[in-house]
Coordinates of C-alpha atoms in Angstrom, one line a residue:
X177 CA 134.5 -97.1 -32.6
X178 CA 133.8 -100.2 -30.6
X179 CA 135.9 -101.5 -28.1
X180 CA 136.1 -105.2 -27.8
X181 CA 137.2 -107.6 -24.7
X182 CA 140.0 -110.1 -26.0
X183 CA 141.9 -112.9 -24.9
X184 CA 145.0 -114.6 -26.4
X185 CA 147.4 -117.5 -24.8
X186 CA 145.6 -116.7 -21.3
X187 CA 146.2 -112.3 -21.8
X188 CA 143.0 -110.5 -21.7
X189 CA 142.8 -106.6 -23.1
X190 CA 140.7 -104.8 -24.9
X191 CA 141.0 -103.9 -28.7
X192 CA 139.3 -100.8 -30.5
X193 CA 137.6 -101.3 -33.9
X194 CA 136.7 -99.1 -36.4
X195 CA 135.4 -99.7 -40.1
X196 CA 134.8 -97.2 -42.7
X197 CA 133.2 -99.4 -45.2
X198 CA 134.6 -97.7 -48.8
X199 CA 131.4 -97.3 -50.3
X200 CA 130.6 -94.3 -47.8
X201 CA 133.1 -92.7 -49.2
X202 CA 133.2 -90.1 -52.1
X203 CA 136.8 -89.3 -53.5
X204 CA 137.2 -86.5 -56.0
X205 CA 140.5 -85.5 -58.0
X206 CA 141.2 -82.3 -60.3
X207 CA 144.7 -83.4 -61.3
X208 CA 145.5 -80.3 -63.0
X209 CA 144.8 -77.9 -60.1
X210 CA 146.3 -80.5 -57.5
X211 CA 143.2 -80.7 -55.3
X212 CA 141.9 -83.9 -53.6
X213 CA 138.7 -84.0 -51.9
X214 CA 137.1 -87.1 -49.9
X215 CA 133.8 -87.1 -48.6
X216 CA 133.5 -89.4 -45.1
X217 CA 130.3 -90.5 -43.7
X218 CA 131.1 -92.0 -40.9
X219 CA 127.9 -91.9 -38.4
X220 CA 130.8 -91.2 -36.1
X221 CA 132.7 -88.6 -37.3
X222 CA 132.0 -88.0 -40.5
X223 CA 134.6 -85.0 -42.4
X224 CA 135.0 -83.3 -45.5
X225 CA 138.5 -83.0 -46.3
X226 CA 140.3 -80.7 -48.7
X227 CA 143.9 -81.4 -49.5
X228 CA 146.8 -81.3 -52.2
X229 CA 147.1 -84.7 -54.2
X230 CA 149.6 -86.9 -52.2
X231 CA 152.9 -87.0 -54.7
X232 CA 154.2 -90.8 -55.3
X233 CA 157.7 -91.7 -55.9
X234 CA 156.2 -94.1 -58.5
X235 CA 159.0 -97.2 -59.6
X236 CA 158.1 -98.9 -63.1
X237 CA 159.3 -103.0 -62.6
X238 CA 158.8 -103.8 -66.0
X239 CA 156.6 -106.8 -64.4
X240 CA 153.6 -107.2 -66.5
X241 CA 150.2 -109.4 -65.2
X242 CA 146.1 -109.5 -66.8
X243 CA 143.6 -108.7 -63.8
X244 CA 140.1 -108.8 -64.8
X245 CA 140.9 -108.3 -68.6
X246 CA 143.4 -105.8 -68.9
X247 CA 146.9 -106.1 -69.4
X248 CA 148.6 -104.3 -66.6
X249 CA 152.6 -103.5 -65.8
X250 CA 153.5 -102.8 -62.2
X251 CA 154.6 -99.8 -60.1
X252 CA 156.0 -99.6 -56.7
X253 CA 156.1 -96.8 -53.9
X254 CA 156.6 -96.0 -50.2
X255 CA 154.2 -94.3 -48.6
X256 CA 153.6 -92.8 -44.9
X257 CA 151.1 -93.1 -42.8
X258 CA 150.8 -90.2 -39.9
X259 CA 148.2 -92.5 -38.1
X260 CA 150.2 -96.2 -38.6
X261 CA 153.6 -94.2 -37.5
X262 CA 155.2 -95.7 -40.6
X263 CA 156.2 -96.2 -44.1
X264 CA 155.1 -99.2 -46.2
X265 CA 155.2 -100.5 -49.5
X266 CA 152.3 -100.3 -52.5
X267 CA 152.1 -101.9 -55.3
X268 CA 150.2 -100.8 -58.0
X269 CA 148.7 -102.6 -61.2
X270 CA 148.1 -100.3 -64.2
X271 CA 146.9 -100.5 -67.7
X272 CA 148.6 -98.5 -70.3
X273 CA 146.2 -98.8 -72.7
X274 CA 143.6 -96.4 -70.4
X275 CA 145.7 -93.6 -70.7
X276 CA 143.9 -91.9 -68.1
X277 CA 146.7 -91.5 -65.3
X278 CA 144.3 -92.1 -62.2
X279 CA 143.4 -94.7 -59.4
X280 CA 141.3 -95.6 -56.9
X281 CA 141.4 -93.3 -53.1
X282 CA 143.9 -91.1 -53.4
X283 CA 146.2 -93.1 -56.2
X284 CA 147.1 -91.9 -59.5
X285 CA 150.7 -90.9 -61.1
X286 CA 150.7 -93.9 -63.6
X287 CA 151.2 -93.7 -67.2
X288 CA 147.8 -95.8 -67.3
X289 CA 144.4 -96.3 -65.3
X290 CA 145.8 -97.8 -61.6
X291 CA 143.5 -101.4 -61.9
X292 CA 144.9 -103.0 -58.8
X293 CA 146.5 -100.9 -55.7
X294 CA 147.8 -103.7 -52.8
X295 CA 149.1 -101.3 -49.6
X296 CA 151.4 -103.3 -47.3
X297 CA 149.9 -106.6 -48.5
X298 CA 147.2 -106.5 -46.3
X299 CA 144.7 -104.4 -48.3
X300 CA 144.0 -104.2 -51.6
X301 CA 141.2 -102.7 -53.8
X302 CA 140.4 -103.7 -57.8
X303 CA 139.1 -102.8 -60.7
X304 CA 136.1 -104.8 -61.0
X305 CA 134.3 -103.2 -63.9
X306 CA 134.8 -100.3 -66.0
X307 CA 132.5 -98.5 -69.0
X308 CA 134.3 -96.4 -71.3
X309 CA 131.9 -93.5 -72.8
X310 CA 132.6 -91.6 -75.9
X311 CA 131.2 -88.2 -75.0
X312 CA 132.9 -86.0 -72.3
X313 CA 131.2 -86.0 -68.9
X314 CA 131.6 -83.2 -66.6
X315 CA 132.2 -83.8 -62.6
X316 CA 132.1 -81.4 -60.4
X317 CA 133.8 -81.2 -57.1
X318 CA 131.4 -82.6 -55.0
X319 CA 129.4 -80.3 -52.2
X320 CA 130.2 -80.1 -48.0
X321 CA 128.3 -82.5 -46.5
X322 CA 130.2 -82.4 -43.1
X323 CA 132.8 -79.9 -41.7
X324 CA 135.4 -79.3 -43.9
X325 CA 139.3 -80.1 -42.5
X326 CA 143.0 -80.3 -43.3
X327 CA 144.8 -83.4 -43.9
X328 CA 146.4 -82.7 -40.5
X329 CA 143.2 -82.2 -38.7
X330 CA 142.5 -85.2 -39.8
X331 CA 145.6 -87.0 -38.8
X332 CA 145.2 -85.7 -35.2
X333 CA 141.3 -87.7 -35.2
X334 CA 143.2 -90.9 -35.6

């Protein structure tokens, strides 16, 4: 974290930053025993977490877009944030003809491969390339590398 001096319309105060940047990250999903895994590596903190797979309230618009290639419909939900003290909207992009119903981070529910997932307008993460294989590859839930915690261990660090 780094703790910056600010001013704005003459009020000085300080402002904490913190960045994870998302390719330190290692996200894991068995979706048909309901585990979830992420993998931080955060110099400053850096976790192992082991949780359920969050459960989305997923709403189908009917709204159909092409991002990158693929011909998406779009799916809304709330969801809430311990650490933001709130609920707020995403909306998520998929592609029916990937029937594979997973996402990017913690996403997935869709009756189609999440391409696009916008949280709150603000952040937003794509689908920039995909390969499709034939032959079945086998991924295994990937090893501790920090101390293991609970989602509300985790929500008590923020």
């Amino acid at each position: 974290m780094k703790l910056v001096d600010k001013e704005t319309h003459g009020v000085k105060y300080q402002s904490v930053h913190k960045v994870i940047l998302p390719d330190e990250d290692t996200y894991y999903k068995d979706i048909r025993n309901n585990v979830f895994r992420q993998e931080c590596s955060d110099p400053e903190g850096g976790y192992s977490l082991k949780d359920k797979l969050r459960e989305f309230n997923w709403e189908l618009t009917g709204e159909t877009t092409v991002i990158n290639g693929y011909k998406c419909k779009k799916a809304t939900a709330a969801v809430t944030s311990k650490y933001l003290n709130r609920s707020f909207p995403v909306y998520a992009w998929y592609c029916e003809a990937i029937p594979v119903s997973d996402g990017p981070s913690f996403y997935w529910g869709l009756p189609g491969l999440i391409i696009e997932v916008n949280m709150d307008n603000k952040y937003k993460i794509s689908l920039t390339d995909i390969e499709i294989v034939k032959e079945a590859i086998v991924v295994k839930e990937p090893l501790n590398k920090n101390e293991m915690i609970t989602r509300e261990e985790l929500d008590k660090r923020w």
